[in-house]
mmCIF file of C-alpha atoms in Angstrom:
data_model
loop_
_atom_site.group_PDB
_atom_site.id
_atom_site.type_symbol
_atom_site.label_atom_id
_atom_site.label_comp_id
_atom_site.label_asym_id
_atom_site.label_seq_id
_atom_site.Cartn_x
_atom_site.Cartn_y
_atom_site.Cartn_z
ATOM 1 C CA MET A 11 -29.274 41.616 -86.541
ATOM 2 C CA ASN A 12 -25.941 43.921 -87.315
ATOM 3 C CA LYS A 13 -22.341 41.936 -88.016
ATOM 4 C CA ARG A 14 -20.822 42.812 -84.250
ATOM 5 C CA MET A 15 -23.746 40.110 -82.868
ATOM 6 C CA ARG A 16 -24.571 37.847 -86.430
ATOM 7 C CA ARG A 17 -20.383 35.849 -85.464
ATOM 8 C CA LEU A 18 -22.143 34.166 -82.706
ATOM 9 C CA ALA A 19 -19.661 30.763 -83.449
ATOM 10 C CA PRO A 20 -17.840 31.602 -79.648
ATOM 11 C CA ALA A 21 -19.934 29.532 -77.335
ATOM 12 C CA ALA A 22 -19.114 31.935 -75.111
ATOM 13 C CA MET A 23 -19.712 34.303 -77.023
ATOM 14 C CA LEU A 24 -22.983 32.965 -78.488
ATOM 15 C CA ALA A 25 -24.182 32.941 -74.923
ATOM 16 C CA ALA A 26 -23.191 36.839 -74.188
ATOM 17 C CA LEU A 27 -25.229 37.848 -77.213
ATOM 18 C CA MET A 28 -28.801 35.858 -76.159
ATOM 19 C CA LEU A 29 -28.949 38.285 -73.279
ATOM 20 C CA ALA A 30 -29.015 41.691 -72.235
ATOM 21 C CA GLY A 31 -27.188 41.713 -69.030
ATOM 22 C CA ALA A 32 -25.797 39.685 -66.551
ATOM 23 C CA GLN A 33 -27.714 36.716 -65.710
ATOM 24 C CA PRO A 34 -27.776 33.690 -63.716
ATOM 25 C CA ALA A 35 -26.440 30.402 -64.994
ATOM 26 C CA PHE A 36 -28.103 28.577 -68.271
ATOM 27 C CA ALA A 37 -29.093 25.984 -70.685
ATOM 28 C CA ALA A 38 -30.452 26.519 -74.322
ATOM 29 C CA ASP A 39 -30.592 25.032 -77.060
ATOM 30 C CA PHE A 40 -30.459 26.879 -80.286
ATOM 31 C CA PRO A 41 -30.492 26.518 -83.349
ATOM 32 C CA THR A 42 -29.665 29.193 -86.449
ATOM 33 C CA SER A 43 -32.200 29.322 -88.785
ATOM 34 C CA ASP A 44 -30.470 31.681 -91.587
ATOM 35 C CA PRO A 45 -27.816 29.771 -93.086
ATOM 36 C CA LEU A 46 -24.328 32.018 -92.780
ATOM 37 C CA PRO A 47 -22.154 32.622 -94.821
ATOM 38 C CA GLY A 48 -19.019 31.035 -92.991
ATOM 39 C CA CYS A 49 -17.241 28.883 -95.555
ATOM 40 C CA PRO A 50 -14.982 30.094 -98.862
ATOM 41 C CA LEU A 51 -17.111 27.661 -100.852
ATOM 42 C CA PHE A 52 -20.587 27.255 -99.506
ATOM 43 C CA ASP A 53 -23.220 28.538 -96.348
ATOM 44 C CA ILE A 54 -23.065 26.614 -93.237
ATOM 45 C CA THR A 55 -26.131 26.513 -90.368
ATOM 46 C CA VAL A 56 -24.783 26.324 -86.531
ATOM 47 C CA SER A 57 -27.066 23.983 -84.183
ATOM 48 C CA GLY A 58 -25.956 23.871 -80.161
ATOM 49 C CA THR A 59 -27.328 22.260 -77.017
ATOM 50 C CA ASN A 60 -26.516 21.482 -73.419
ATOM 51 C CA GLY A 61 -24.707 24.636 -72.734
ATOM 52 C CA ASN A 62 -24.397 25.443 -69.219
ATOM 53 C CA GLN A 63 -22.949 29.747 -69.085
ATOM 54 C CA THR A 64 -22.758 32.810 -67.088
ATOM 55 C CA THR A 65 -22.306 36.208 -68.528
ATOM 56 C CA LYS A 66 -21.440 39.618 -66.691
ATOM 57 C CA VAL A 67 -21.753 43.007 -68.172
ATOM 58 C CA THR A 68 -19.715 46.058 -67.031
ATOM 59 C CA ARG A 69 -19.217 49.621 -68.294
ATOM 60 C CA GLU A 70 -15.798 50.456 -68.098
ATOM 61 C CA LYS A 71 -15.251 54.018 -66.666
ATOM 62 C CA ASN A 72 -13.955 55.062 -70.186
ATOM 63 C CA GLY A 73 -17.298 54.420 -71.909
ATOM 64 C CA PHE A 74 -16.460 50.649 -72.909
ATOM 65 C CA ILE A 75 -18.028 47.401 -72.243
ATOM 66 C CA ARG A 76 -16.563 44.449 -70.707
ATOM 67 C CA THR A 77 -18.225 41.252 -71.324
ATOM 68 C CA VAL A 78 -17.734 38.454 -69.475
ATOM 69 C CA ALA A 79 -19.041 34.668 -70.726
ATOM 70 C CA GLY A 80 -18.193 31.262 -69.547
ATOM 71 C CA GLY A 81 -19.097 27.739 -68.187
ATOM 72 C CA ASP A 82 -19.339 25.286 -69.915
ATOM 73 C CA GLY A 83 -19.955 24.860 -73.911
ATOM 74 C CA PHE A 84 -22.239 23.670 -76.427
ATOM 75 C CA VAL A 85 -22.214 20.925 -78.114
ATOM 76 C CA LEU A 86 -22.264 22.837 -81.770
ATOM 77 C CA THR A 87 -23.835 20.843 -85.037
ATOM 78 C CA PHE A 88 -22.413 22.619 -88.075
ATOM 79 C CA THR A 89 -23.373 21.425 -91.538
ATOM 80 C CA ASN A 90 -23.152 22.467 -94.658
ATOM 81 C CA VAL A 91 -25.979 23.856 -96.428
ATOM 82 C CA ASP A 92 -25.477 22.078 -99.932
ATOM 83 C CA THR A 93 -23.654 18.571 -99.400
ATOM 84 C CA GLY A 94 -26.339 18.381 -95.797
ATOM 85 C CA LYS A 95 -22.187 16.171 -94.747
ATOM 86 C CA SER A 96 -22.407 17.785 -90.817
ATOM 87 C CA ILE A 97 -20.472 17.787 -88.072
ATOM 88 C CA THR A 98 -20.435 17.821 -83.883
ATOM 89 C CA VAL A 99 -18.113 20.054 -81.503
ATOM 90 C CA PRO A 100 -18.110 20.063 -78.623
ATOM 91 C CA THR A 101 -16.368 22.783 -76.976
ATOM 92 C CA ASN A 102 -15.794 22.093 -73.930
ATOM 93 C CA GLY A 103 -15.798 25.231 -71.594
ATOM 94 C CA SER A 104 -14.090 28.080 -72.746
ATOM 95 C CA VAL A 105 -14.168 31.355 -71.780
ATOM 96 C CA THR A 106 -14.856 34.771 -73.676
ATOM 97 C CA HIS A 107 -13.820 38.313 -72.527
ATOM 98 C CA THR A 108 -15.189 40.772 -74.874
ATOM 99 C CA LEU A 109 -13.943 44.804 -74.799
ATOM 100 C CA ALA A 110 -16.940 47.105 -76.935
ATOM 101 C CA PRO A 111 -16.892 50.337 -77.439
ATOM 102 C CA LYS A 112 -19.948 52.310 -76.176
ATOM 103 C CA PRO A 113 -22.180 52.402 -79.686
ATOM 104 C CA PRO A 114 -20.422 49.790 -80.738
ATOM 105 C CA ALA A 115 -19.462 51.380 -83.588
ATOM 106 C CA SER A 116 -17.470 54.367 -82.091
ATOM 107 C CA GLY A 117 -14.352 52.172 -82.748
ATOM 108 C CA THR A 118 -13.365 48.386 -82.413
ATOM 109 C CA THR A 119 -14.508 45.331 -80.110
ATOM 110 C CA THR A 120 -11.595 42.772 -79.200
ATOM 111 C CA PHE A 121 -13.165 39.728 -78.575
ATOM 112 C CA THR A 122 -10.053 37.326 -76.610
ATOM 113 C CA LEU A 123 -11.755 33.674 -76.578
ATOM 114 C CA THR A 124 -10.222 30.646 -74.309
ATOM 115 C CA GLY A 125 -10.526 27.387 -73.546
ATOM 116 C CA GLN A 126 -12.874 25.930 -76.943
ATOM 117 C CA ASN A 127 -14.586 28.378 -79.250
ATOM 118 C CA VAL A 128 -15.475 28.482 -82.402
ATOM 119 C CA PHE A 129 -15.735 31.912 -84.237
ATOM 120 C CA ILE A 130 -17.051 32.406 -87.983
ATOM 121 C CA PHE A 131 -15.459 34.495 -89.971
ATOM 122 C CA PHE A 132 -17.893 35.505 -93.033
ATOM 123 C CA ARG A 133 -16.060 36.350 -96.611
ATOM 124 C CA GLY A 134 -16.063 40.238 -96.502
ATOM 125 C CA ASP A 135 -14.026 40.347 -93.248
ATOM 126 C CA THR A 136 -10.091 40.043 -92.907
ATOM 127 C CA GLY A 137 -8.937 36.584 -94.871
ATOM 128 C CA GLY A 138 -12.318 35.840 -95.948
ATOM 129 C CA ALA A 139 -14.370 32.979 -94.808
ATOM 130 C CA ARG A 140 -14.021 30.333 -92.665
ATOM 131 C CA THR A 141 -15.536 29.123 -89.600
ATOM 132 C CA ILE A 142 -12.914 28.139 -86.978
ATOM 133 C CA LEU A 143 -12.091 26.412 -84.273
ATOM 134 C CA TYR A 144 -9.020 27.113 -81.456
ATOM 135 C CA THR A 145 -8.470 25.363 -78.391
ATOM 136 C CA GLY A 146 -6.056 27.687 -76.144
ATOM 137 C CA ARG A 147 -6.291 31.991 -76.688
ATOM 138 C CA ALA A 148 -7.327 33.402 -79.917
ATOM 139 C CA VAL A 149 -7.365 37.159 -79.882
ATOM 140 C CA ILE A 150 -10.018 39.200 -82.460
ATOM 141 C CA THR A 151 -11.222 42.309 -83.310
ATOM 142 C CA ASN A 152 -14.230 43.386 -84.867
ATOM 143 C CA ASN A 153 -14.231 47.496 -86.816
ATOM 144 C CA PRO A 154 -16.837 49.860 -86.589
ATOM 145 C CA GLU A 155 -18.291 48.397 -90.236
ATOM 146 C CA GLY A 156 -18.199 45.237 -88.893
ATOM 147 C CA ILE A 157 -15.151 43.357 -90.691
ATOM 148 C CA SER A 158 -13.516 40.946 -87.824
ATOM 149 C CA THR A 159 -9.406 39.799 -88.008
ATOM 150 C CA PHE A 160 -7.668 37.665 -87.105
ATOM 151 C CA GLN A 161 -5.135 38.618 -84.465
ATOM 152 C CA SER A 162 -3.251 36.226 -82.408
ATOM 153 C CA ALA A 163 -3.043 32.340 -81.758
ATOM 154 C CA SER A 164 -1.527 30.559 -79.129
ATOM 155 C CA GLY A 165 -3.063 26.769 -79.083
ATOM 156 C CA LYS A 166 -4.030 24.642 -81.437
ATOM 157 C CA GLN A 167 -6.775 26.277 -84.582
ATOM 158 C CA ARG A 168 -8.464 23.378 -86.715
ATOM 159 C CA ASN A 169 -10.278 24.766 -89.637
ATOM 160 C CA LEU A 170 -13.803 22.713 -89.365
ATOM 161 C CA CYS A 171 -14.618 24.062 -93.330
ATOM 162 C CA ASP A 172 -12.274 21.515 -94.815
ATOM 163 C CA ALA A 173 -14.856 19.062 -92.499
ATOM 164 C CA LEU A 174 -17.354 20.273 -94.242
ATOM 165 C CA ALA A 175 -16.446 20.141 -97.793
#
């Protein structure tokens, strides 16, 4: 899976990545079997249940692909791979707007997150590894090399790595 797709943690974005195109609402359980480098000093795994998301994908006239995913959030469980310590976070509804060039390697993808979303930044991303619960609105970009950069947020932010340490 490429760097753009393995980000996974916005609850609505995860649903968008799991689907090939516009789909009806669904409920799904998902585990991540591979540890993710989502905290500065340790890797994490993520599992989730009870999400009910609808995803719509459209092609813009300029060649960009717009994805809107939203609905009831997943109940996400994050685990510190080294210690086994876990926390559970309900994402009580979220919408993720994604605007991506086609092909993805040709430009920057923009994620606009509203509601409650978790975004996992990896060690090579701008600002380093962190796993953040955003409640409100957040904008994050992903360049063609797969490097994510935080742009802006309003509302609350919670660094989940602190709770898992």
